[in-house]
Amino acid sequence: RMPKEPSESSSEASKKMDGKGSEDSEGQTEASEEMLRKRIRTNTPSPHRTPQSSPPKAVSMEELMETAKGVTNMALAHEIVVNGGFQVKAPEPAEGSLEKRVKEIMHKAFWDSLEAQLNDDPPVYDHAIKLVGEIKETLLLFLMPGQARLIGQIEEALDLSLIQQQAENGALDIGKVAQFIINTMGAFCAPCRDEDVRKLRDITAIVPLFKAIFAVLDKMKIDMANFAVSSLRPHLLQQSVEYERTKFQEFLDKQPNALDFTQKWLQDTADSMLGESEGGAAGASRSSPQLLLSVHNQAYLRLLNWDHGMDSFPETVLMDRGRFLEMQLELEQLALVASVLLIVYNSAGEAISGLPGLMDQLKSTIKILLAEMHTPSFRVDETFAAIGEKLCLELGECLSQHGFSPFHTDRQSALKGQIAAVKSQDNPIRKLIDSRIQAYLIGFLEFSPHRSPPPLPGGLAPISKELEEAGVRLSRLVNFNKLVYSPFYHKILQDILDSFFVVVVVVVVVVVAFQKSCPRPASFHSHVNAMNILETGAFLSPAPSRVKYCSCD
């Protein structure tokens, strides 16, 4: 119930969030903003860009601040839209930090000064009246302009000039003023703050009461900011695509090299895909839009195997870097779980197949032991040895309960060795599971309302639920990103494809000229034929490697 009179509007709510709310929520998008600001500060073309990037452009301090503000707003709007659970949180200094210590010292000095003034004879109310003025401003922030009756009540009860006159004449009842403030807070606060407001009524000392009032008001500000976020979200969903695209275009106008890493990301993906298309027959039959879409989807999939320590993240997905990293770590763990379970069930054979609850029990054990696999303290050798020991123990107990003979010692040793080998990224079983996960996820990116969901590849049944959830999250993230940045992607991808076909044409011309200037037997022409290159789709692999030259001796 906040506020209790109607006439609320989302636009006014956004004004309330604009100050404290947006400031507090900067922590939610700090990573993406920092990376973009870094690009602004450096303003240096990337050495990897193809074609060569624009020269550096001088940026004034005013332009820098304006661009940084635009990036902050864009990142905040993106977070609200993409993250359904987004909430503004009060900033808290790290425990034991200098900032926290200074804050505590300053607060203590202020409240001690206030208490000393109130204990004077006669009491001095200068600081107390200033605090009442701040509380009054905060209470008015919770109201809409149309709520004239409530505004009038607050203005009348907390009339600072009247309170000042009462203080000078020794007629001020500061307790009465505090009770009005508490009653008003109780009327304005969210239901979750009722208990906090009730506790205020039990405080009798003035200084602790004011401290507690400000603490509860800070919480109410956060509540109001989150209320504004929830009110704005439906409107942002309608406007977010155009808004983010416009903001990014403004950023690109000031920073012409702001797509360097995006272009390199797409170029590397295209080179990898086209280079692997030996023979190229399948690729040649594709239309240009299909090829562009395939390259684009594969580029998104590469983000789930990104080396964040070595490669710079593409600018167009920078605000979702944390989400891609989270999925990457989750998929790495799921791949290990599926690999170990595949080894266990292949080793145990029919003895354990179909036993109810065993799969979930083994899966839970593996996930618990791998819970800290991405932390610095994780010890891979000890962990996989523990997994082998624990699984052999659980399998032995299960086999005994169902009347089967337990594993022989040699068989247990072999199973433990196979499990320990999974820790290597070059392990064949792990690579097989990884490739099947990639194939399953690419199916989600190619999924459309007119097509059925991708089938689950073999060996992934134990992690099917988690993979499906990851696929849905990935597709939503990718689809939104495509909507926002589609004009930029289309131009880059089309340029990549056009430049590739230019290379093909040049190679064909060279081959034809070579054939005419250096006639060879028919066997040679059947081996190197310009028309065959085009007809068979050989241009989808590196052209020079497809042409076999001979000496003209």
XYZ file of C-alpha atoms in Angstrom:
553
model
C 0.000 0.000 0.000
C 2.104 2.879 -1.182
C 0.906 5.500 -1.402
C -2.694 4.953 -0.373
C -4.249 7.603 -2.588
C -4.588 6.697 -6.285
C -3.435 8.797 -9.221
C -0.076 7.059 -9.501
C 1.623 7.053 -12.861
C 4.622 5.152 -14.074
C 6.211 8.313 -15.425
C 6.155 9.934 -11.995
C 7.429 6.730 -10.465
C 10.362 6.820 -12.817
C 11.173 10.338 -11.623
C 11.342 9.057 -8.079
C 13.678 6.296 -9.069
C 15.878 8.587 -11.123
C 17.915 9.941 -8.217
C 18.625 7.462 -5.462
C 17.198 4.442 -7.288
C 19.289 4.582 -10.413
C 22.397 5.442 -8.395
C 21.961 2.433 -6.138
C 21.355 0.079 -9.042
C 24.592 0.907 -10.851
C 26.209 -2.061 -9.136
C 23.928 -4.399 -11.084
C 25.461 -3.345 -14.395
C 28.959 -2.317 -13.283
C 30.824 -4.912 -15.340
C 29.277 -4.042 -18.696
C 29.482 -0.285 -18.092
C 33.134 -0.487 -17.075
C 34.049 -2.371 -20.243
C 32.267 0.160 -22.443
C 33.761 3.106 -20.552
C 37.160 1.541 -21.044
C 36.546 1.588 -24.799
C 35.624 5.277 -24.532
C 38.743 6.167 -22.544
C 41.180 4.315 -24.716
C 39.524 5.286 -28.008
C 42.136 3.227 -29.809
C 41.378 1.083 -32.854
C 41.733 -2.646 -32.370
C 44.665 -4.249 -34.203
C 42.429 -7.235 -35.022
C 39.738 -5.395 -36.923
C 39.149 -6.430 -40.516
C 38.910 -4.188 -42.474
C 41.182 -1.637 -40.795
C 39.367 0.483 -38.208
C 38.841 4.229 -38.254
C 41.553 6.514 -36.861
C 41.201 7.792 -33.281
C 38.787 10.660 -32.755
C 39.348 13.407 -30.183
C 36.698 13.332 -27.459
C 35.964 16.269 -25.165
C 35.236 15.801 -21.468
C 31.615 16.847 -22.035
C 31.183 14.217 -24.763
C 32.867 11.651 -22.555
C 30.486 12.299 -19.653
C 27.451 12.367 -21.930
C 28.432 9.089 -23.562
C 29.113 7.466 -20.186
C 25.681 8.565 -18.981
C 24.063 7.106 -22.103
C 25.896 3.808 -21.550
C 24.730 3.721 -17.927
C 21.102 4.327 -18.887
C 21.265 1.751 -21.664
C 22.795 -0.864 -19.362
C 20.216 -0.165 -16.652
C 17.283 -0.416 -19.079
C 18.726 -3.637 -20.532
C 19.103 -5.176 -17.074
C 15.508 -4.336 -16.155
C 14.177 -5.908 -19.351
C 16.352 -9.021 -19.511
C 16.515 -9.807 -15.794
C 12.973 -10.421 -14.558
C 14.228 -10.591 -10.981
C 16.132 -7.302 -11.152
C 15.887 -5.232 -7.990
C 17.561 -2.085 -6.755
C 19.731 -2.750 -3.708
C 21.206 -0.350 -1.200
C 24.985 0.039 -1.620
C 26.922 -1.393 1.293
C 30.667 -0.834 1.750
C 32.712 -4.000 2.057
C 33.230 -5.273 5.578
C 36.458 -3.942 7.029
C 36.984 -1.497 4.167
C 38.231 2.064 4.638
C 34.968 3.393 3.211
C 32.923 1.528 5.822
C 35.186 2.679 8.641
C 35.044 6.339 7.561
C 31.262 6.109 7.215
C 30.892 4.711 10.724
C 33.160 7.423 12.207
C 31.296 10.239 10.447
C 27.891 8.910 11.491
C 28.977 8.483 15.081
C 30.359 12.022 15.194
C 27.106 13.431 13.813
C 24.815 11.575 16.224
C 27.075 12.375 19.182
C 26.879 16.061 18.231
C 23.088 15.880 18.018
C 22.835 14.206 21.392
C 25.104 16.839 22.962
C 22.903 19.630 21.585
C 19.711 18.041 22.902
C 21.303 17.529 26.340
C 22.236 21.193 26.638
C 20.272 23.384 29.045
C 18.285 24.753 27.343
C 18.295 22.200 24.477
C 19.579 23.296 21.078
C 17.382 22.006 18.232
C 19.306 23.294 15.207
C 20.462 19.861 13.974
C 17.190 18.206 14.950
C 15.184 20.702 12.887
C 17.450 20.096 9.878
C 16.796 16.375 10.241
C 13.046 17.011 10.368
C 13.427 18.990 7.126
C 15.196 16.053 5.425
C 12.529 13.646 6.651
C 9.818 15.980 5.327
C 11.438 16.057 1.857
C 11.671 12.274 1.831
C 8.021 11.803 2.800
C 6.939 14.210 0.060
C 8.927 12.139 -2.466
C 6.576 9.224 -1.835
C 3.557 11.257 -3.017
C 2.183 12.143 -6.424
C 1.523 15.800 -7.330
C -2.220 15.110 -7.317
C -2.285 13.966 -3.704
C -2.882 17.481 -2.424
C -4.565 16.488 0.860
C -1.629 14.373 2.077
C 0.862 16.971 0.895
C -1.006 19.640 2.829
C -1.041 17.526 6.006
C 2.728 17.022 5.856
C 3.425 20.673 5.060
C 1.271 21.758 7.997
C 2.564 19.304 10.590
C 6.229 19.693 9.583
C 6.274 23.453 9.042
C 9.940 24.179 9.745
C 9.448 27.873 10.440
C 6.766 27.072 13.041
C 8.943 24.356 14.582
C 11.847 26.836 14.743
C 9.659 29.386 16.565
C 8.491 26.729 19.021
C 12.114 25.746 19.699
C 13.117 29.355 20.339
C 10.220 29.824 22.766
C 10.841 26.525 24.566
C 7.498 25.119 23.441
C 8.734 22.428 21.006
C 7.536 18.880 21.664
C 10.001 16.927 19.539
C 8.353 13.663 20.587
C 5.037 14.772 19.097
C 6.758 15.650 15.828
C 8.437 12.221 15.774
C 5.100 10.471 16.348
C 3.540 12.260 13.358
C 6.497 11.166 11.226
C 6.104 7.550 12.377
C 2.363 7.545 11.684
C 2.917 8.963 8.193
C 5.606 6.374 7.467
C 3.205 3.659 8.554
C 0.647 4.947 6.052
C 3.139 5.121 3.177
C 5.324 2.068 3.680
C 5.041 -1.285 1.925
C 3.512 -4.145 3.959
C 6.960 -5.681 4.442
C 7.993 -2.579 6.448
C 5.092 -2.662 8.924
C 7.183 -4.466 11.520
C 10.038 -1.954 11.167
C 7.624 0.942 11.685
C 6.049 -0.763 14.691
C 9.446 -1.044 16.356
C 9.914 2.718 15.978
C 7.023 3.290 18.380
C 8.914 1.438 21.116
C 11.920 3.800 20.990
C 11.696 6.670 23.481
C 15.131 8.318 23.297
C 15.215 11.011 20.627
C 18.625 10.314 19.054
C 18.161 6.516 18.654
C 14.656 7.258 17.328
C 15.951 9.586 14.621
C 18.642 7.057 13.673
C 16.017 4.326 13.362
C 13.675 6.588 11.362
C 16.372 7.338 8.785
C 17.248 3.624 8.540
C 13.617 2.727 7.788
C 13.266 5.630 5.333
C 16.291 4.333 3.417
C 14.556 0.968 3.093
C 11.359 2.683 1.944
C 13.322 4.513 -0.762
C 14.600 1.186 -2.061
C 11.059 -0.211 -1.953
C 9.824 2.772 -3.951
C 12.609 2.360 -6.511
C 11.729 -1.313 -6.990
C 8.054 -0.381 -7.226
C 8.989 2.062 -9.981
C 11.046 -0.630 -11.757
C 8.115 -3.049 -11.755
C 5.853 -0.262 -13.065
C 8.306 0.668 -15.809
C 9.093 -2.869 -16.972
C 5.998 -3.324 -19.229
C 6.697 0.016 -20.907
C 10.394 -0.764 -21.292
C 9.574 -4.109 -22.893
C 7.693 -2.274 -25.625
C 10.374 0.345 -26.219
C 13.590 -1.393 -25.185
C 14.680 -2.636 -28.622
C 14.471 0.773 -30.266
C 15.868 2.490 -27.165
C 18.974 0.294 -26.905
C 19.587 0.459 -30.636
C 19.365 4.261 -30.598
C 21.658 4.558 -27.595
C 24.213 2.227 -29.144
C 24.095 4.177 -32.412
C 24.800 7.361 -30.456
C 27.735 5.599 -28.807
C 28.952 4.373 -32.212
C 28.739 7.882 -33.678
C 31.132 9.119 -30.992
C 33.311 5.983 -31.104
C 33.630 4.743 -34.724
C 35.750 1.786 -33.578
C 33.081 0.552 -31.144
C 32.376 -2.551 -33.238
C 35.955 -3.792 -33.593
C 35.600 -6.807 -31.319
C 32.148 -7.624 -32.697
C 33.525 -7.690 -36.229
C 36.459 -9.869 -35.181
C 34.090 -12.234 -33.354
C 31.905 -12.703 -36.451
C 34.883 -12.816 -38.835
C 36.636 -15.538 -36.811
C 33.418 -17.564 -36.681
C 32.905 -17.277 -40.434
C 36.518 -18.230 -41.150
C 36.210 -21.264 -38.903
C 32.926 -22.450 -40.399
C 33.811 -21.871 -44.029
C 37.289 -23.305 -43.549
C 35.852 -26.546 -42.176
C 33.475 -26.973 -45.145
C 35.738 -29.297 -47.096
C 34.162 -29.987 -50.476
C 31.548 -27.350 -49.689
C 28.692 -29.082 -51.459
C 26.334 -28.642 -48.571
C 27.293 -25.043 -47.996
C 27.098 -24.122 -51.652
C 23.453 -25.124 -51.864
C 22.565 -22.672 -49.117
C 21.179 -19.279 -49.895
C 23.050 -16.272 -48.595
C 20.552 -15.516 -45.752
C 20.743 -19.127 -44.542
C 24.513 -18.997 -44.503
C 24.501 -15.692 -42.618
C 22.069 -17.087 -40.049
C 24.170 -20.204 -39.575
C 27.333 -18.164 -39.022
C 25.519 -15.830 -36.637
C 24.089 -18.664 -34.502
C 27.451 -20.400 -34.368
C 29.010 -17.119 -33.207
C 26.629 -16.979 -30.245
C 27.507 -20.569 -29.394
C 31.195 -19.618 -29.312
C 30.404 -17.239 -26.453
C 29.680 -20.297 -24.287
C 33.293 -21.414 -24.756
C 34.889 -17.986 -24.515
C 38.330 -17.432 -23.060
C 37.504 -14.378 -20.960
C 41.101 -13.956 -19.878
C 42.532 -13.755 -23.401
C 39.852 -12.482 -25.797
C 37.886 -9.249 -25.580
C 34.132 -9.791 -25.440
C 32.111 -8.418 -28.416
C 30.680 -4.978 -27.724
C 27.131 -5.859 -28.791
C 26.817 -8.616 -26.165
C 28.911 -6.944 -23.505
C 25.939 -6.171 -21.261
C 25.112 -9.905 -21.195
C 28.668 -11.039 -20.541
C 27.849 -12.109 -16.996
C 24.897 -14.183 -18.175
C 26.942 -15.936 -20.878
C 29.713 -16.633 -18.370
C 27.213 -18.066 -15.893
C 25.825 -20.405 -18.574
C 29.346 -21.361 -19.639
C 30.307 -22.437 -16.118
C 27.017 -24.270 -15.673
C 27.424 -26.168 -18.955
C 30.990 -27.157 -18.093
C 29.754 -28.750 -14.878
C 26.847 -30.476 -16.653
C 29.222 -31.890 -19.272
C 31.366 -33.459 -16.537
C 28.294 -34.877 -14.779
C 26.995 -36.438 -17.997
C 30.449 -37.795 -18.904
C 30.934 -39.503 -15.534
C 27.430 -40.995 -15.569
C 27.930 -42.287 -19.116
C 31.120 -44.043 -17.994
C 29.440 -45.507 -14.904
C 26.438 -46.917 -16.751
C 28.536 -48.303 -19.590
C 30.832 -49.952 -17.052
C 28.113 -51.401 -14.836
C 25.950 -52.528 -17.715
C 22.474 -53.984 -17.268
C 22.974 -54.582 -13.541
C 22.055 -50.985 -12.693
C 20.055 -49.927 -15.730
C 16.504 -49.040 -14.818
C 17.025 -49.058 -11.040
C 14.730 -46.353 -9.633
C 16.420 -43.392 -8.003
C 19.988 -44.513 -8.679
C 20.604 -42.057 -11.496
C 19.455 -39.093 -9.388
C 21.505 -40.310 -6.419
C 24.718 -40.598 -8.445
C 24.049 -37.293 -10.198
C 23.527 -35.518 -6.874
C 26.786 -36.940 -5.518
C 28.779 -35.771 -8.540
C 27.258 -32.277 -8.499
C 27.996 -31.841 -4.803
C 31.642 -32.784 -5.280
C 31.928 -30.495 -8.331
C 30.129 -27.558 -6.697
C 33.365 -25.570 -6.253
C 35.006 -26.557 -9.531
C 35.309 -22.921 -10.667
C 36.842 -21.602 -7.454
C 40.595 -21.080 -6.899
C 40.597 -23.601 -4.034
C 39.302 -26.440 -6.239
C 41.700 -29.407 -6.417
C 40.867 -31.334 -9.523
C 42.891 -34.503 -8.872
C 41.580 -34.965 -5.343
C 38.008 -34.226 -6.404
C 37.890 -36.765 -9.231
C 39.559 -39.355 -7.022
C 36.844 -38.695 -4.434
C 34.141 -38.998 -7.103
C 35.510 -42.381 -8.153
C 35.658 -43.649 -4.562
C 32.186 -42.381 -3.670
C 30.508 -43.741 -6.799
C 32.122 -47.161 -6.415
C 30.881 -47.278 -2.826
C 27.326 -46.298 -3.785
C 27.304 -48.733 -6.711
C 28.493 -51.546 -4.456
C 25.718 -50.871 -1.956
C 23.115 -50.683 -4.714
C 24.256 -53.925 -6.346
C 24.177 -55.743 -3.005
C 20.654 -54.478 -2.240
C 19.373 -55.843 -5.554
C 21.090 -59.212 -5.330
C 24.003 -58.583 -7.668
C 27.600 -59.362 -6.870
C 29.681 -56.231 -6.116
C 32.394 -54.951 -8.428
C 35.672 -56.823 -8.390
C 38.682 -54.804 -7.244
C 40.166 -54.695 -10.764
C 36.871 -53.486 -12.180
C 36.628 -50.772 -9.538
C 40.170 -49.618 -10.331
C 39.352 -49.456 -14.045
C 36.190 -47.425 -13.353
C 38.060 -44.995 -11.091
C 40.717 -44.559 -13.773
C 38.108 -43.790 -16.434
C 36.402 -41.261 -14.144
C 39.702 -39.573 -13.308
C 40.512 -39.288 -17.029
C 37.408 -37.139 -17.599
C 39.154 -34.186 -15.917
C 41.159 -33.675 -19.116
C 39.470 -31.551 -21.765
C 40.948 -33.849 -24.415
C 39.192 -36.891 -22.988
C 37.212 -38.530 -25.853
C 34.072 -39.064 -23.773
C 34.090 -35.489 -22.497
C 34.637 -34.143 -26.009
C 31.753 -36.297 -27.265
C 29.408 -34.980 -24.577
C 30.542 -31.397 -25.241
C 29.826 -31.731 -28.954
C 26.365 -33.163 -28.280
C 25.553 -30.325 -25.885
C 26.628 -27.812 -28.536
C 24.466 -29.538 -31.155
C 21.483 -29.515 -28.793
C 21.866 -25.809 -27.991
C 22.280 -24.799 -31.629
C 18.928 -26.474 -32.201
C 17.339 -24.014 -29.781
C 18.817 -21.092 -31.714
C 17.406 -22.491 -34.975
C 14.069 -23.315 -33.364
C 10.977 -21.530 -34.685
C 7.254 -21.761 -33.838
C 6.773 -23.894 -36.940
C 9.407 -26.438 -35.911
C 9.470 -28.913 -33.054
C 12.028 -28.496 -30.253
C 15.408 -30.122 -30.930
C 15.669 -33.809 -29.989
C 17.902 -34.718 -27.047
C 21.117 -36.453 -28.196
C 22.132 -39.734 -26.599
C 23.982 -39.637 -23.290
C 22.379 -36.367 -22.156
C 19.262 -37.798 -20.514
C 20.594 -37.311 -16.938
C 20.987 -33.560 -17.526
C 18.011 -33.065 -19.862
C 16.100 -30.737 -17.526
C 19.068 -28.450 -16.907
C 19.979 -28.402 -20.611
C 16.463 -27.485 -21.654
C 16.391 -24.609 -19.167
C 19.787 -23.413 -20.423
C 18.582 -23.658 -24.023
C 15.504 -21.568 -23.295
C 17.564 -18.916 -21.496
C 20.083 -18.845 -24.318
C 17.455 -18.519 -27.048
C 15.696 -15.662 -25.245
C 18.979 -13.849 -24.730
C 20.073 -14.341 -28.332
C 16.714 -13.410 -29.853
C 16.590 -10.142 -27.918
C 20.178 -9.343 -28.860
C 19.408 -9.990 -32.534
C 16.394 -7.691 -32.404
C 18.443 -4.844 -30.967
C 21.596 -5.123 -33.069
C 20.279 -6.707 -36.285
C 21.172 -3.705 -38.528
C 24.782 -3.785 -37.323
C 25.053 -7.582 -37.583
C 23.546 -7.707 -41.063
C 26.034 -5.216 -42.478
C 29.050 -6.914 -40.888
C 27.999 -10.422 -41.927
C 27.115 -9.329 -45.449
C 30.509 -7.657 -45.837
C 32.217 -10.835 -44.618
C 30.307 -12.973 -47.117
C 30.871 -10.525 -49.972
C 34.599 -10.360 -49.297
C 34.755 -14.141 -49.291
C 33.081 -14.395 -52.676
C 35.438 -11.730 -54.026
C 38.318 -14.016 -53.071
C 36.564 -16.890 -54.847
C 36.145 -14.887 -58.038
C 39.800 -13.828 -57.970
C 40.895 -17.454 -57.564
C 38.660 -18.550 -60.440
C 40.089 -15.837 -62.700
C 43.622 -16.879 -61.785
C 42.845 -20.529 -62.504
C 41.271 -19.744 -65.882
C 44.184 -17.531 -66.851
C 46.615 -20.223 -65.763
C 44.837 -22.836 -67.867
C 44.917 -20.651 -70.941
C 48.561 -19.615 -70.600
C 49.865 -23.038 -69.614
C 47.866 -25.783 -71.400
C 48.119 -29.137 -69.736
C 46.798 -32.613 -70.500
C 43.122 -33.315 -69.931
C 43.944 -35.089 -66.680
C 45.244 -31.796 -65.276
C 42.168 -29.869 -66.388
C 39.933 -32.450 -64.778
C 41.847 -31.902 -61.551
C 41.769 -28.097 -61.560
C 38.719 -26.688 -63.276
C 37.294 -23.270 -62.553
C 33.735 -24.290 -63.299
C 34.008 -27.313 -61.039
C 35.135 -25.037 -58.215
C 31.924 -23.072 -58.482
C 29.625 -26.010 -59.163
C 30.861 -28.210 -56.310
C 31.026 -25.415 -53.789
C 34.771 -25.649 -53.322
C 34.762 -21.919 -52.635
C 33.496 -22.689 -49.132
C 36.951 -23.879 -48.166
C 40.126 -21.781 -48.445
C 40.512 -21.347 -52.190
C 44.323 -21.449 -52.480
C 44.476 -24.828 -50.743
C 41.996 -26.259 -53.291
C 44.141 -25.362 -56.343
C 46.989 -27.716 -57.161
C 49.637 -26.025 -59.284
C 52.240 -27.798 -61.359
C 55.470 -26.615 -62.847
C 55.550 -25.511 -66.460
C 58.658 -27.517 -67.226
